[in-house]
PDB file of N, CA and C in Angstrom:
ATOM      1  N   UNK A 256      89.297 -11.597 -30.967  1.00 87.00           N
ATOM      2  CA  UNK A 256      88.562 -12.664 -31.634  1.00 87.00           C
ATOM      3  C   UNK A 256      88.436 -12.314 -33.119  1.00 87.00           C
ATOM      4  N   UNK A 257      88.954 -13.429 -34.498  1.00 89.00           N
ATOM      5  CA  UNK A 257      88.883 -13.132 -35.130  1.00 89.00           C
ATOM      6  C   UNK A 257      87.458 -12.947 -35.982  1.00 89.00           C
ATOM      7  N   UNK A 258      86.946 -12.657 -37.468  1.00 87.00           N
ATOM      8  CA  UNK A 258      85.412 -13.070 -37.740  1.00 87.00           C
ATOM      9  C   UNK A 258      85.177 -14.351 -37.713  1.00 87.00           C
ATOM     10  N   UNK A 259      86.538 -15.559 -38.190  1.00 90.00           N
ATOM     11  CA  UNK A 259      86.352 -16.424 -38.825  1.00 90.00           C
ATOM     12  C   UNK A 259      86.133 -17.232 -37.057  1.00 90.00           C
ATOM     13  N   UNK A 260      86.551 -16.873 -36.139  1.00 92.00           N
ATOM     14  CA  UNK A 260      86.356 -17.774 -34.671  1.00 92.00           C
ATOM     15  C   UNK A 260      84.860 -17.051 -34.308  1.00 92.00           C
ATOM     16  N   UNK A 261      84.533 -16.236 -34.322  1.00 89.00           N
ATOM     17  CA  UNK A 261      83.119 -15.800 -33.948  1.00 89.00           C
ATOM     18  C   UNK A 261      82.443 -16.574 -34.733  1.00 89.00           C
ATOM     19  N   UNK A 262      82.888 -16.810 -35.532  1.00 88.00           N
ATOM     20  CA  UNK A 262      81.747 -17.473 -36.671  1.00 88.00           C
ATOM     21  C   UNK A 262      81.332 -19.255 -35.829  1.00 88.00           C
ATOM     22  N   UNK A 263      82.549 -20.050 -35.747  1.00 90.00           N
ATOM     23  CA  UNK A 263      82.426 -20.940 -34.752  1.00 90.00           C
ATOM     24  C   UNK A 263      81.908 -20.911 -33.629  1.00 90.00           C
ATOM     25  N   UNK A 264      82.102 -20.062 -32.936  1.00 88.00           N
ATOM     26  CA  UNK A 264      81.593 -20.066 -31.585  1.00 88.00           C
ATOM     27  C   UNK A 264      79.922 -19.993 -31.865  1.00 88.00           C
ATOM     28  N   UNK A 265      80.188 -19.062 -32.762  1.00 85.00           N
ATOM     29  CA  UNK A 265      78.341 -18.836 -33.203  1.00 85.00           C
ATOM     30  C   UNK A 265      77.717 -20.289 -33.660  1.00 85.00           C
ATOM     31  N   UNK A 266      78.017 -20.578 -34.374  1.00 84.00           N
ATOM     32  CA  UNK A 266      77.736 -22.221 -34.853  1.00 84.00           C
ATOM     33  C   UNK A 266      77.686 -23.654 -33.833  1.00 84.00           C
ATOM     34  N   UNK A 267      78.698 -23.407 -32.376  1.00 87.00           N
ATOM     35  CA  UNK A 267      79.187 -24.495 -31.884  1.00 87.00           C
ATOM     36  C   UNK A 267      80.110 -25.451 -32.483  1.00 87.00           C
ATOM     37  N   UNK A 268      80.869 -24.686 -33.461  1.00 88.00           N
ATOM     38  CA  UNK A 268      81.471 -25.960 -34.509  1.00 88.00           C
ATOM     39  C   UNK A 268      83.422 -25.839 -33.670  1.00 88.00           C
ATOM     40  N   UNK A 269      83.401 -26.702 -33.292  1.00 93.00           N
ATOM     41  CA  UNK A 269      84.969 -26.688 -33.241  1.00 93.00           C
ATOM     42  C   UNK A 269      85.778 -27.181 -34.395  1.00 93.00           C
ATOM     43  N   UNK A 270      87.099 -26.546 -34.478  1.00 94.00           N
ATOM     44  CA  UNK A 270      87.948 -26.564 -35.621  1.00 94.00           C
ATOM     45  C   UNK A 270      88.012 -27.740 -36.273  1.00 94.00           C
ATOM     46  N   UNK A 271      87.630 -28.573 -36.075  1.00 95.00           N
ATOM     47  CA  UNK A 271      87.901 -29.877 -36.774  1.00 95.00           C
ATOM     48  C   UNK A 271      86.759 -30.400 -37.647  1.00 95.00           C
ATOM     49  N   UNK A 272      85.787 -29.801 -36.760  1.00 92.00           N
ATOM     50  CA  UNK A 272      84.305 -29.703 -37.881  1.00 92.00           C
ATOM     51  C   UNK A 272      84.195 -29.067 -38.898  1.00 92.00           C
ATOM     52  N   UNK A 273      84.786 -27.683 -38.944  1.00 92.00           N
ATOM     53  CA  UNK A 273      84.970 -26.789 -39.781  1.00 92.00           C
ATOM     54  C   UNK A 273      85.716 -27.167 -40.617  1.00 92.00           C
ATOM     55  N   UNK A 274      87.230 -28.045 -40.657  1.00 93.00           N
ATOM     56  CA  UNK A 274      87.893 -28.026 -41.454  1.00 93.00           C
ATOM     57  C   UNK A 274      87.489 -29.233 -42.499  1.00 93.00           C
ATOM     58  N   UNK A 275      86.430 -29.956 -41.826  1.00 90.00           N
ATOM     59  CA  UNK A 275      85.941 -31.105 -42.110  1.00 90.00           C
ATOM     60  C   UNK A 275      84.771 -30.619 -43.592  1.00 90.00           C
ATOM     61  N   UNK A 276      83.854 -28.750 -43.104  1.00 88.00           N
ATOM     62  CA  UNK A 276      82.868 -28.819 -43.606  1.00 88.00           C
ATOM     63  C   UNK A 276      83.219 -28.256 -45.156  1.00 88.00           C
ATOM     64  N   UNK A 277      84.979 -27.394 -44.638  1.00 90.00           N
ATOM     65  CA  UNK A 277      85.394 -26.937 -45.824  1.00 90.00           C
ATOM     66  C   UNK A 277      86.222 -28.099 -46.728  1.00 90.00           C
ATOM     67  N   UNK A 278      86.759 -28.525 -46.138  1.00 90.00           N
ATOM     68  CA  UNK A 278      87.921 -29.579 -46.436  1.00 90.00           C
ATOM     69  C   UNK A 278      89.337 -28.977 -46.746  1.00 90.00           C
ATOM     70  N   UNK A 279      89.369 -28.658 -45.205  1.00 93.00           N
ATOM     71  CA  UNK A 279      90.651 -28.270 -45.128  1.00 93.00           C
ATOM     72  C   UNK A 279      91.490 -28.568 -43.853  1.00 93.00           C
ATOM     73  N   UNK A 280      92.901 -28.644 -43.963  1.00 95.00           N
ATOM     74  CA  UNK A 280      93.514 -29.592 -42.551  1.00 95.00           C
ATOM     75  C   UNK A 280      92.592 -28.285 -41.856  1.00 95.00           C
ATOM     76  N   UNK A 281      93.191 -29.186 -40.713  1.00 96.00           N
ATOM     77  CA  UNK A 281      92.513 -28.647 -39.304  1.00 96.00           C
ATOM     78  C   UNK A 281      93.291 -27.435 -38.784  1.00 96.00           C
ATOM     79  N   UNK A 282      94.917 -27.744 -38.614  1.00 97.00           N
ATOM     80  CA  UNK A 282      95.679 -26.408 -38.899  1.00 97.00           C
ATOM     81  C   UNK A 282      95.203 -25.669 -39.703  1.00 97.00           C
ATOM     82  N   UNK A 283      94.837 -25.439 -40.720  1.00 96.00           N
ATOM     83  CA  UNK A 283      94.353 -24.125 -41.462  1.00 96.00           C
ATOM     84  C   UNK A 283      93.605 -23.745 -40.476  1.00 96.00           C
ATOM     85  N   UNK A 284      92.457 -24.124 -40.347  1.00 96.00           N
ATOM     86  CA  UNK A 284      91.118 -23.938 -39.469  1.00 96.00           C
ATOM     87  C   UNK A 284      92.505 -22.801 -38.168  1.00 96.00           C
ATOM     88  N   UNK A 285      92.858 -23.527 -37.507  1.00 96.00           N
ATOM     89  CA  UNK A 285      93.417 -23.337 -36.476  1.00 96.00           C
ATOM     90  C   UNK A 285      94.176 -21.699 -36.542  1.00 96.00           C
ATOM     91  N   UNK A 286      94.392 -21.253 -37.985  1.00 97.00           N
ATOM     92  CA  UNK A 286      95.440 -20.278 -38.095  1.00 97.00           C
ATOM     93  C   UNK A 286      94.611 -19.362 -38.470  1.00 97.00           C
ATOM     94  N   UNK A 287      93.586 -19.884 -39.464  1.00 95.00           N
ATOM     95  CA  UNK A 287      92.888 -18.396 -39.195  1.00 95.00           C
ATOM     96  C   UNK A 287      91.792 -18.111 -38.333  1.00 95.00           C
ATOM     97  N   UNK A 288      91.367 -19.234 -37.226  1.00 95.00           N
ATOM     98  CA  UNK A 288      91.114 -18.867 -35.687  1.00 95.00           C
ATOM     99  C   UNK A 288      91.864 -17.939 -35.218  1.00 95.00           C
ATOM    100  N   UNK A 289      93.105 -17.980 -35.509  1.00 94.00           N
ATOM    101  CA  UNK A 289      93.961 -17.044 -34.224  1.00 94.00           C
ATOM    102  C   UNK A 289      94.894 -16.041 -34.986  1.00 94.00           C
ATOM    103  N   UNK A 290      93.867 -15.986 -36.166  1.00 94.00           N
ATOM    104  CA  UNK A 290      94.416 -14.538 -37.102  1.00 94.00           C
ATOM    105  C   UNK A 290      95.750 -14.200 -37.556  1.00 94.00           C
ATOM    106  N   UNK A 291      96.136 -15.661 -37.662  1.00 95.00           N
ATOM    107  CA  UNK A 291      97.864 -15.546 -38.655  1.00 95.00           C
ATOM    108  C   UNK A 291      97.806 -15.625 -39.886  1.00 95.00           C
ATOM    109  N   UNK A 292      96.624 -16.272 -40.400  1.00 94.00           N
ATOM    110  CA  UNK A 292      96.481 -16.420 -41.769  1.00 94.00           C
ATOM    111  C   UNK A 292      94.445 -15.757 -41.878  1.00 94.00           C
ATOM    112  N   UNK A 293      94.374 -14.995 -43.165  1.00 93.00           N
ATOM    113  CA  UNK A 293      93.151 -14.844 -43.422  1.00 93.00           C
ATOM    114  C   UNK A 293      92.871 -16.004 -44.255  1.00 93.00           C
ATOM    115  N   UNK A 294      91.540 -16.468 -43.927  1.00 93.00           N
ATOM    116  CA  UNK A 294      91.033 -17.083 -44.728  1.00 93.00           C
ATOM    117  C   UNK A 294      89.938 -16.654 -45.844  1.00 93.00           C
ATOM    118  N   UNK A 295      90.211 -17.121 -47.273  1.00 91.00           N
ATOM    119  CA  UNK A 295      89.557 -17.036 -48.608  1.00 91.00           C
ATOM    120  C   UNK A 295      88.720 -16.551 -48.205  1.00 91.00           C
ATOM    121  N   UNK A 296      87.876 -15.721 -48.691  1.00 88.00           N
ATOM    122  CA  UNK A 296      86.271 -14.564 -48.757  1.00 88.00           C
ATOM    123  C   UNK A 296      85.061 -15.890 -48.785  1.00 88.00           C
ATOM    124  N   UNK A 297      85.871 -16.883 -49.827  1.00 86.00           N
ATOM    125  CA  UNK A 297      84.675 -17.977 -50.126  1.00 86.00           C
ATOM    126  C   UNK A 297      84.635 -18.812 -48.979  1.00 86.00           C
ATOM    127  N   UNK A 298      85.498 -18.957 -48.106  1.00 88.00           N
ATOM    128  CA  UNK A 298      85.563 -19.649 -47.006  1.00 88.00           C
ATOM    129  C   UNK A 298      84.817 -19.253 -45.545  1.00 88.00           C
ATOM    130  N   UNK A 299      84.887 -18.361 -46.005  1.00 88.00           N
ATOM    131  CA  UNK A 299      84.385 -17.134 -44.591  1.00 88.00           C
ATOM    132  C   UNK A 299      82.725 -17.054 -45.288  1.00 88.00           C
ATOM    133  N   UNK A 300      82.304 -16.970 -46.295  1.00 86.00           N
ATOM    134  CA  UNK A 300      80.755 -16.571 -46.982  1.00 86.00           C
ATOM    135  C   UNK A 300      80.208 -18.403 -46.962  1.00 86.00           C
ATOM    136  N   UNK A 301      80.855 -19.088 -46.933  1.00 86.00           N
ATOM    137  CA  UNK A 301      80.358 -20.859 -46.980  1.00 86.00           C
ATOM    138  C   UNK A 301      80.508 -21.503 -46.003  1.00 86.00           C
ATOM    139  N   UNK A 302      81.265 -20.749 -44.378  1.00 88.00           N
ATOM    140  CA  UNK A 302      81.081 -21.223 -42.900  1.00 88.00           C
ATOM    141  C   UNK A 302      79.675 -20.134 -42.882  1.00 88.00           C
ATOM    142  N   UNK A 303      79.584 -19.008 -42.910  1.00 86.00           N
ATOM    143  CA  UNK A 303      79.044 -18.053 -42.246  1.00 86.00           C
ATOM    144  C   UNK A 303      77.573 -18.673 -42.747  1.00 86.00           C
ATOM    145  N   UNK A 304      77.192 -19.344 -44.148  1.00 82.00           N
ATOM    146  CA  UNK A 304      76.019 -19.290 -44.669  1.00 82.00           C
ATOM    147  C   UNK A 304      75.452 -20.671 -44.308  1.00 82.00           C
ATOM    148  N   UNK A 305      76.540 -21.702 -43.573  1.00 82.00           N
ATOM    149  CA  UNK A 305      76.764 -23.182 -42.993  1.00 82.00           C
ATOM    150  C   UNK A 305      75.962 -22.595 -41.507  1.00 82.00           C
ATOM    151  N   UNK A 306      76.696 -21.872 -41.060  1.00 83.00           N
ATOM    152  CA  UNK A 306      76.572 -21.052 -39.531  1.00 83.00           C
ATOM    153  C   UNK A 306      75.052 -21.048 -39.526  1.00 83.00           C
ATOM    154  N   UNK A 307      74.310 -19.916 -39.943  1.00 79.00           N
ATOM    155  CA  UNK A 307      73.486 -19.574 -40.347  1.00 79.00           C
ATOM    156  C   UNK A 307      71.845 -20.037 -41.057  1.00 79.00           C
ATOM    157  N   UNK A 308      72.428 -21.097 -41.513  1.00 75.00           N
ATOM    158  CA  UNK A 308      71.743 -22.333 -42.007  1.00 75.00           C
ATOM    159  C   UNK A 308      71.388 -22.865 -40.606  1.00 75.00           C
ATOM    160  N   UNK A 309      72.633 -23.250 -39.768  1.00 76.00           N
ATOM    161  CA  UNK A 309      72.276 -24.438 -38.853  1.00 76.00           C
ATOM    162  C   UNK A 309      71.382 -23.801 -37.639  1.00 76.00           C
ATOM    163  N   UNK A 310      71.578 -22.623 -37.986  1.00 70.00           N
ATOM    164  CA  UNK A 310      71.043 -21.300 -36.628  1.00 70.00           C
ATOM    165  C   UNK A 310      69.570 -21.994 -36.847  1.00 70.00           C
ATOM    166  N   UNK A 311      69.025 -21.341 -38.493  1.00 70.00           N
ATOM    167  CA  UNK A 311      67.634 -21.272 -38.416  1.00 70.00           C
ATOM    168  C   UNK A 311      66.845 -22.439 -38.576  1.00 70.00           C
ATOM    169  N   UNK A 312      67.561 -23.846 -38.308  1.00 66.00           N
ATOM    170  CA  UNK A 312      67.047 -25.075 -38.716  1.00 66.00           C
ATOM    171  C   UNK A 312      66.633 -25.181 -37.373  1.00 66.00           C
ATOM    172  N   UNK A 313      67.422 -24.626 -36.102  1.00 64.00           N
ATOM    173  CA  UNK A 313      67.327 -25.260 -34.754  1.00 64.00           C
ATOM    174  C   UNK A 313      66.399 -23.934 -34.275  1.00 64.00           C
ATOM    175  N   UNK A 314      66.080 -22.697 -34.827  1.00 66.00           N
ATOM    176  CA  UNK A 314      64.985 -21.782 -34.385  1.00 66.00           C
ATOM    177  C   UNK A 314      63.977 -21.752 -35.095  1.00 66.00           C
ATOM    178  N   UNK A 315      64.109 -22.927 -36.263  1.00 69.00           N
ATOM    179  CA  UNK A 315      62.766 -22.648 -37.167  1.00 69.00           C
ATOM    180  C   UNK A 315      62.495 -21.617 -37.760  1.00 69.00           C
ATOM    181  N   UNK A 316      63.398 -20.643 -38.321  1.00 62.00           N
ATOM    182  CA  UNK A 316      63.657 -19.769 -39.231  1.00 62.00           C
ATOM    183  C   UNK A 316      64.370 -19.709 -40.762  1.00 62.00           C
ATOM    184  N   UNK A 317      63.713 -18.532 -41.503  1.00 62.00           N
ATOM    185  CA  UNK A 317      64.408 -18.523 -42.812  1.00 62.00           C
ATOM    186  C   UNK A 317      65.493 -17.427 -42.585  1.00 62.00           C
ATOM    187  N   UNK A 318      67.000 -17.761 -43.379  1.00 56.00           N
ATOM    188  CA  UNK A 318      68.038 -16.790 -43.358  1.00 56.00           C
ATOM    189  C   UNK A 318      67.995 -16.325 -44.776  1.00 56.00           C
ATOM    190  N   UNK A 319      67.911 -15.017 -44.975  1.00 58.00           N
ATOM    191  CA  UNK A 319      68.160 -14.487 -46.599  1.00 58.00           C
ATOM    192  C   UNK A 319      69.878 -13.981 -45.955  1.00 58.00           C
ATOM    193  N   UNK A 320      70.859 -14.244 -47.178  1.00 57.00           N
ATOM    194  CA  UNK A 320      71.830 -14.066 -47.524  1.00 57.00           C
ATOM    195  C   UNK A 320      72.340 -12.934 -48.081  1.00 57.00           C
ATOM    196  N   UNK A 321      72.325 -11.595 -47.728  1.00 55.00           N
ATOM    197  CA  UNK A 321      72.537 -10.537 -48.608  1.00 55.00           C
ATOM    198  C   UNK A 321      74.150  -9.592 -48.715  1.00 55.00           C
ATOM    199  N   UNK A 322      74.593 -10.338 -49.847  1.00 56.00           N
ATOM    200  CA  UNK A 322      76.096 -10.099 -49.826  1.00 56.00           C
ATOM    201  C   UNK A 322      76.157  -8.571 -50.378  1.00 56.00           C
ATOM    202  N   UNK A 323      76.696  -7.846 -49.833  1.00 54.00           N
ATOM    203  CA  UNK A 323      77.470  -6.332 -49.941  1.00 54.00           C
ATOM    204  C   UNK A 323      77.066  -5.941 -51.696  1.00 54.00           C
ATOM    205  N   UNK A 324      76.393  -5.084 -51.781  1.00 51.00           N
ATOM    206  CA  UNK A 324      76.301  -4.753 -53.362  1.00 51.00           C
ATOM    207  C   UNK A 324      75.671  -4.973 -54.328  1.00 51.00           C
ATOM    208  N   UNK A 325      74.648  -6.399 -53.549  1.00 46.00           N
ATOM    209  CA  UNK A 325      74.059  -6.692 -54.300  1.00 46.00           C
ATOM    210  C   UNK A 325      72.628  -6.983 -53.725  1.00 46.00           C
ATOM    211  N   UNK A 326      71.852  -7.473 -54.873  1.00 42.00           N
ATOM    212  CA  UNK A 326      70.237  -7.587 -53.782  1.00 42.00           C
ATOM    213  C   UNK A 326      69.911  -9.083 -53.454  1.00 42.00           C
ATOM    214  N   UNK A 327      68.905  -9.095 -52.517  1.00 41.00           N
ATOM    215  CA  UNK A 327      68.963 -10.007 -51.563  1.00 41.00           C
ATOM    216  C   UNK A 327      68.702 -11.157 -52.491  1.00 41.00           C
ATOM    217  N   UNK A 328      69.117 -12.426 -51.863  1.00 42.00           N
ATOM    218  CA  UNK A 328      69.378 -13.383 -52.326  1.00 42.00           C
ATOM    219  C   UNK A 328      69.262 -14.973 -51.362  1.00 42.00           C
ATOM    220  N   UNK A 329      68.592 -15.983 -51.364  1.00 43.00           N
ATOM    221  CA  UNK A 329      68.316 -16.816 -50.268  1.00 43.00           C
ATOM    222  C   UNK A 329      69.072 -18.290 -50.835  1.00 43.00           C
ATOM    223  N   UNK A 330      70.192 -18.554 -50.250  1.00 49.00           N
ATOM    224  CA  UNK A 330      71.025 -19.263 -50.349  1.00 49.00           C
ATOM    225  C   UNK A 330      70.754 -20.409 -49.117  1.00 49.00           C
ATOM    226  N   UNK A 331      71.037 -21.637 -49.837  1.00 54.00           N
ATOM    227  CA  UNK A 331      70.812 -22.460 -48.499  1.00 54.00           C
ATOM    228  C   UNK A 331      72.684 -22.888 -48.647  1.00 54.00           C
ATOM    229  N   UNK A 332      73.281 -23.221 -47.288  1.00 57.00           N
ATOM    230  CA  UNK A 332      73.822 -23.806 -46.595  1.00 57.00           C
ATOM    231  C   UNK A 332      74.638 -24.629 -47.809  1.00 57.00           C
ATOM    232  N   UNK A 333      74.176 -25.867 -48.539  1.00 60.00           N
ATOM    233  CA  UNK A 333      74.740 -26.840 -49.147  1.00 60.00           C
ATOM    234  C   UNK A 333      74.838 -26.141 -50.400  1.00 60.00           C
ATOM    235  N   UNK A 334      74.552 -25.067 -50.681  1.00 66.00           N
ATOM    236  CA  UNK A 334      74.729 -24.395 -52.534  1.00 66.00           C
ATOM    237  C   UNK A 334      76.017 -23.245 -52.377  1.00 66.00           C
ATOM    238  N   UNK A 335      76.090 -23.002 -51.116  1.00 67.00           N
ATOM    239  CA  UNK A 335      77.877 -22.062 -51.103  1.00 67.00           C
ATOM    240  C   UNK A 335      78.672 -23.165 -50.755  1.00 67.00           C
ATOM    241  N   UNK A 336      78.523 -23.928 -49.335  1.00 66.00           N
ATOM    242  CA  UNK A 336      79.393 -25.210 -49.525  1.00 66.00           C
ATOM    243  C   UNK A 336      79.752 -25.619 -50.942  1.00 66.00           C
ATOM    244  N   UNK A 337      78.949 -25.954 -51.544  1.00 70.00           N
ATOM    245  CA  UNK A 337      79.219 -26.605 -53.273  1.00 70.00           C
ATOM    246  C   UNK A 337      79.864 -25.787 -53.760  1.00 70.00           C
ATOM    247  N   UNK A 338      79.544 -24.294 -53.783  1.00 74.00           N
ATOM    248  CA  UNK A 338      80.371 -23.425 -54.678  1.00 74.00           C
ATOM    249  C   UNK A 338      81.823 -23.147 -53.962  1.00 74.00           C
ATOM    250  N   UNK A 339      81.808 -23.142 -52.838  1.00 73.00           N
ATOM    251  CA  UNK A 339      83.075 -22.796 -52.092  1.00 73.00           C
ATOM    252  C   UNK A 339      84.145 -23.864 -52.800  1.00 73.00           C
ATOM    253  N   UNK A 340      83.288 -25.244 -52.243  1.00 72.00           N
ATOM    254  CA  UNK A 340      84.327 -26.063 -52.886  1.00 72.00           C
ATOM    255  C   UNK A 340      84.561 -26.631 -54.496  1.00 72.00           C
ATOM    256  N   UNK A 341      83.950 -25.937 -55.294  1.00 78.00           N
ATOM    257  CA  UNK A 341      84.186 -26.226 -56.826  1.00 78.00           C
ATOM    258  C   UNK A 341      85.162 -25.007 -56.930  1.00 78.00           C
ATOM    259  N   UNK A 342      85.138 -23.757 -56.628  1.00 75.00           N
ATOM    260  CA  UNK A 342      86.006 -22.890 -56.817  1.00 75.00           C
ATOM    261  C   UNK A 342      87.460 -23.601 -56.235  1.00 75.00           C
ATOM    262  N   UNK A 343      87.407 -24.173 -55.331  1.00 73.00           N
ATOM    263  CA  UNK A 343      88.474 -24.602 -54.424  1.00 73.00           C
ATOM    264  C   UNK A 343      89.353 -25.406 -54.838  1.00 73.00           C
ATOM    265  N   UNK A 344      88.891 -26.414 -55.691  1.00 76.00           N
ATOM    266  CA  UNK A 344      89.167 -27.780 -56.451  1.00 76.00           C
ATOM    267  C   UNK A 344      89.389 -26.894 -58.069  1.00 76.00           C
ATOM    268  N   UNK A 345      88.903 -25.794 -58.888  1.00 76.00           N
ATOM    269  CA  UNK A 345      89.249 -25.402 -60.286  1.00 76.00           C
ATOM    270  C   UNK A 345      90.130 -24.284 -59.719  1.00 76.00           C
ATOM    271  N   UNK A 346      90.825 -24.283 -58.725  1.00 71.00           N
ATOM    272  CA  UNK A 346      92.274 -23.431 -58.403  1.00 71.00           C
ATOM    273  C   UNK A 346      93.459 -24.447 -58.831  1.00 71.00           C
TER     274      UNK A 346
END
């Protein structure tokens, strides 16, 4: 199992949602499910923080976001989406 399919399963999101939340075909979704292709760092940090988001909306919890290196930081859900995809679109 790759991170990027744990990440789904964790969420309940099947590939088509995902490719929907990144905006990307659904084959992409599909390839780096089954670990032929890695997917972008920003792609994997803007499902995982999507994931995560949707976790603590349905347990009534706060998620702090604390990326490798740096100090903690509380990101909601729709502000890495946004950044995922402005980086995505100024490529």
């Amino acid at each position: 199992m790759t991170p990027f399919s744990m990440l789904l399963h964790a969420g309940g999101f099947p590939p088509k949602e995902a490719a929907r939340i990144l905006e990307v075909r659904e084959d992409t979704v599909r390839q780096w499910i089954k670990g032929r292709r890695e997917p972008p760092i920003d792609a994997l940090i803007a499902m995982a923080t999507y994931v995560a988001h949707q976790v603590s909306v349905a347990e009534g919890i706060e998620v702090t976001v604390v990326p490798r290196g740096s100090t903690a930081i509380s990101a909601s859900a729709a502000d890495a989406h946004d950044k995922y995809l402005t980086r995505r679109r100024d490529q």
